[in-house]
CSV table of C-alpha atoms in Angstrom, one decimal:
chain,number,residue,atom,x,y,z
A,191,MET,CA,1.8,-27.7,57.4
A,192,ARG,CA,2.5,-24.1,58.5
A,193,LYS,CA,6.0,-24.3,57.0
A,194,LEU,CA,4.5,-25.5,53.7
A,195,LEU,CA,1.9,-22.7,53.7
A,196,GLY,CA,4.7,-20.1,54.5
A,197,ALA,CA,6.8,-21.5,51.6
A,198,ALA,CA,3.8,-21.3,49.3
A,199,VAL,CA,3.2,-17.6,50.3
A,200,ALA,CA,6.9,-16.7,49.8
A,201,VAL,CA,7.1,-18.3,46.4
A,202,SER,CA,3.8,-16.7,45.3
A,203,ALA,CA,5.1,-13.3,46.4
A,204,LEU,CA,8.3,-13.9,44.4
A,205,PHE,CA,6.5,-14.7,41.2
A,206,ALA,CA,4.1,-11.8,41.7
A,207,ALA,CA,7.0,-9.4,42.1
A,208,MET,CA,8.6,-10.6,38.8
A,209,PRO,CA,8.2,-8.2,35.9
A,210,ALA,CA,6.0,-9.4,33.1
A,211,GLN,CA,7.9,-11.1,30.3
A,212,ALA,CA,7.3,-10.5,26.6
A,213,GLY,CA,4.5,-12.4,24.9
A,214,THR,CA,5.5,-15.5,22.9
A,215,PHE,CA,3.2,-16.8,20.2
A,216,LEU,CA,3.0,-19.7,17.8
A,217,GLY,CA,1.2,-19.3,14.6
A,218,VAL,CA,0.4,-21.6,11.7
A,219,TYR,CA,-0.3,-20.1,8.3
A,220,THR,CA,-2.5,-22.2,6.1
A,221,THR,CA,-3.4,-21.2,2.6
A,222,PHE,CA,-7.0,-21.2,1.3
A,223,GLY,CA,-7.5,-23.8,-1.4
A,224,GLY,CA,-4.1,-25.6,-1.1
A,225,ALA,CA,-2.1,-22.8,-2.8
A,226,PRO,CA,1.7,-22.6,-2.1
A,227,LEU,CA,3.4,-21.2,1.0
A,228,SER,CA,2.5,-22.8,4.3
A,229,ALA,CA,4.4,-21.7,7.4
A,230,SER,CA,4.9,-22.4,11.1
A,231,ILE,CA,6.0,-19.2,12.7
A,232,ASN,CA,6.9,-18.4,16.3
A,233,PHE,CA,7.5,-14.8,17.4
A,234,THR,CA,8.1,-12.8,20.6
A,235,THR,CA,6.6,-9.4,21.3
A,236,ASP,CA,7.3,-6.6,23.8
A,237,ASP,CA,4.9,-6.4,26.7
A,238,ALA,CA,4.4,-2.7,26.4
A,239,VAL,CA,1.7,-1.2,24.1
A,240,ASN,CA,3.4,1.0,21.5
A,241,ALA,CA,2.3,4.3,20.0
A,242,VAL,CA,0.1,2.6,17.4
A,243,GLY,CA,-1.7,0.4,20.0
A,244,GLY,CA,0.1,-2.8,19.3
A,245,HIS,CA,3.2,-4.7,20.5
A,246,ASP,CA,6.6,-4.6,18.8
A,247,VAL,CA,7.7,-7.9,17.4
A,248,LEU,CA,11.2,-8.6,18.8
A,249,SER,CA,12.1,-11.9,17.2
A,250,ILE,CA,10.8,-14.5,14.8
A,251,GLY,CA,11.5,-18.2,14.0
A,252,GLY,CA,10.0,-21.2,12.3
A,253,ALA,CA,9.9,-22.2,8.6
A,254,VAL,CA,8.1,-21.4,5.3
A,255,ASP,CA,7.7,-24.4,3.1
A,256,GLY,CA,10.6,-26.1,4.9
A,257,ASP,CA,12.9,-23.0,4.5
A,258,ALA,CA,14.1,-22.0,8.0
A,259,ILE,CA,13.2,-18.4,9.1
A,260,THR,CA,16.5,-16.8,10.0
A,261,GLY,CA,15.3,-13.5,11.5
A,262,LEU,CA,13.1,-10.4,11.5
A,263,VAL,CA,14.1,-7.5,9.3
A,264,ALA,CA,14.7,-4.6,11.7
A,265,ASN,CA,12.3,-1.7,11.4
A,266,PRO,CA,14.1,1.7,11.9
A,267,ASN,CA,10.8,3.5,12.4
A,268,GLN,CA,9.3,1.1,14.9
A,269,PRO,CA,6.3,1.1,15.5
A,270,PHE,CA,5.5,3.0,12.4
A,271,SER,CA,6.0,1.5,8.9
A,272,ALA,CA,9.2,1.4,7.0
A,273,ILE,CA,10.3,0.6,3.5
A,274,SER,CA,12.6,-2.4,3.0
A,275,SER,CA,16.1,-1.7,1.6
A,276,ASP,CA,15.2,-3.2,-1.8
A,277,GLY,CA,12.1,-1.0,-1.9
A,278,LEU,CA,9.7,-4.0,-2.3
A,279,TRP,CA,8.0,-4.0,1.1
A,280,GLN,CA,6.4,-1.6,3.5
A,281,TYR,CA,6.3,-3.2,6.9
A,282,ASP,CA,5.9,-2.4,10.6
A,283,ASN,CA,6.6,-5.6,12.6
A,284,VAL,CA,3.7,-4.9,15.0
A,285,TYR,CA,1.3,-7.5,16.5
A,286,PHE,CA,-2.1,-6.4,17.8
A,287,ASP,CA,-4.3,-8.0,20.4
A,288,GLY,CA,-7.8,-8.7,19.1
A,289,ALA,CA,-9.4,-9.8,15.9
A,290,GLN,CA,-7.0,-8.1,13.5
A,291,GLN,CA,-3.6,-9.4,14.7
A,292,LEU,CA,-1.5,-8.1,11.9
A,293,ASP,CA,-2.2,-4.9,9.9
A,294,LEU,CA,-1.6,-4.2,6.2
A,295,TRP,CA,2.1,-3.7,6.7
A,296,GLY,CA,2.8,-6.9,8.6
A,297,LEU,CA,5.9,-8.8,9.6
A,298,LEU,CA,9.0,-8.8,7.3
A,299,PHE,CA,11.4,-11.7,7.8
A,300,THR,CA,14.2,-13.6,6.0
A,301,THR,CA,14.8,-17.3,5.4
A,302,ALA,CA,17.9,-19.5,5.0
A,303,SER,CA,17.6,-19.6,1.2
A,304,GLY,CA,17.9,-15.8,1.1
A,305,GLY,CA,14.3,-15.1,0.6
A,306,GLU,CA,12.2,-12.3,2.2
A,307,TYR,CA,8.7,-12.8,3.3
A,308,ASN,CA,6.0,-10.4,4.3
A,309,LEU,CA,3.0,-11.8,6.3
A,310,TYR,CA,0.3,-9.2,6.6
A,311,GLY,CA,-3.4,-9.0,7.5
A,312,ASN,CA,-6.1,-8.1,5.0
A,313,SER,CA,-9.0,-8.4,7.4
A,314,PRO,CA,-9.8,-10.5,10.5
A,315,GLY,CA,-9.1,-14.2,9.6
A,316,ASN,CA,-7.6,-13.3,6.2
A,317,PHE,CA,-3.8,-13.0,5.7
A,318,THR,CA,-1.4,-12.8,2.8
A,319,LEU,CA,2.1,-14.4,2.8
A,320,TYR,CA,4.2,-12.9,0.0
A,321,ALA,CA,7.7,-13.9,-1.0
A,322,SER,CA,10.6,-12.1,-2.7
A,323,HIS,CA,14.0,-13.3,-3.8
A,324,ASN,CA,16.9,-11.3,-5.3
A,325,GLY,CA,14.8,-8.1,-5.4
A,326,GLN,CA,11.9,-9.7,-7.3
A,327,PHE,CA,8.5,-10.7,-6.1
A,328,GLY,CA,7.7,-14.4,-5.9
A,329,ALA,CA,4.9,-16.6,-4.8
A,330,ASN,CA,2.1,-15.4,-2.7
A,331,SER,CA,-1.1,-16.8,-1.2
A,332,ASN,CA,-4.1,-15.8,0.9
A,333,GLY,CA,-4.8,-17.9,4.0
A,334,SER,CA,-5.5,-18.0,7.7
A,335,PHE,CA,-3.0,-17.5,10.5
A,336,ASN,CA,-4.0,-19.2,13.6
A,337,ILE,CA,-2.1,-17.7,16.6
A,338,ALA,CA,-1.9,-19.2,20.1
A,339,ALA,CA,-0.1,-17.6,23.0
A,340,VAL,CA,2.6,-19.7,24.7
A,341,PRO,CA,2.5,-19.5,28.5
A,342,GLU,CA,5.4,-17.7,30.2
A,343,THR,CA,8.1,-19.6,32.1
A,344,ALA,CA,6.9,-18.1,35.5
A,345,THR,CA,3.4,-19.5,34.8
A,346,TRP,CA,4.8,-23.0,34.2
A,347,ALA,CA,6.9,-22.7,37.4
A,348,MET,CA,3.8,-21.8,39.4
A,349,VAL,CA,1.8,-24.7,38.1
A,350,LEU,CA,4.6,-27.2,38.9
A,351,PHE,CA,5.1,-25.7,42.3
A,352,GLY,CA,1.4,-26.0,43.0
A,353,PHE,CA,1.3,-29.7,42.0
A,354,GLY,CA,4.4,-30.3,44.2
A,355,ALA,CA,2.8,-28.5,47.2
A,356,MET,CA,-0.3,-30.6,46.8
A,357,GLY,CA,1.7,-33.8,46.7
A,358,VAL,CA,3.6,-32.8,49.8
A,359,ALA,CA,0.4,-31.9,51.6
A,360,MET,CA,-1.2,-35.2,50.7
A,361,ARG,CA,1.8,-37.2,51.7
A,362,ARG,CA,2.0,-35.6,55.1
A,363,ARG,CA,-1.7,-36.1,55.9
A,364,PRO,CA,-2.1,-38.3,58.9
A,365,ALA,CA,-3.5,-41.8,58.3
A,366,VAL,CA,-7.1,-42.3,59.1
A,367,SER,CA,-7.9,-45.2,61.3
A,368,PHE,CA,-11.2,-47.0,60.9
A,369,ALA,CA,-11.0,-49.1,64.1
């Protein structure tokens, strides 16, 4: 039992010493009133709080109306806003903790069909997803963007280790005699 306890302390210390990883989030954009443009979006942020009080979005994936998201449009002014190369979008690619997760500049990303999309926040719980293709604005809709954090790999490892340690401890428990 002491060996098991020692191993648990060593593994806990190892995980505690690991640097925090970037946040990973999964969001589902749903339009109000059944309008076009629904999306399932996953994105990763930097752990550090940036100069504007948010977190830089590092990568993005998912799909908009079945069109695969191929990447985030790089922001040369990160974390401040920039203008897209076609001049259509002002964006910052910053995620904020709290009620207003995306600001008015939002996330700018591309899809497999060659489209660009900007997902931005109007107010807490109200977002706009706007499309452009070949330098022209396209469909847009207002909706909700429900975001959930995805646990880090180290968190899952600690949970699995804990269950394994409990199983080992229960297995090694001496049998109780009722004689």
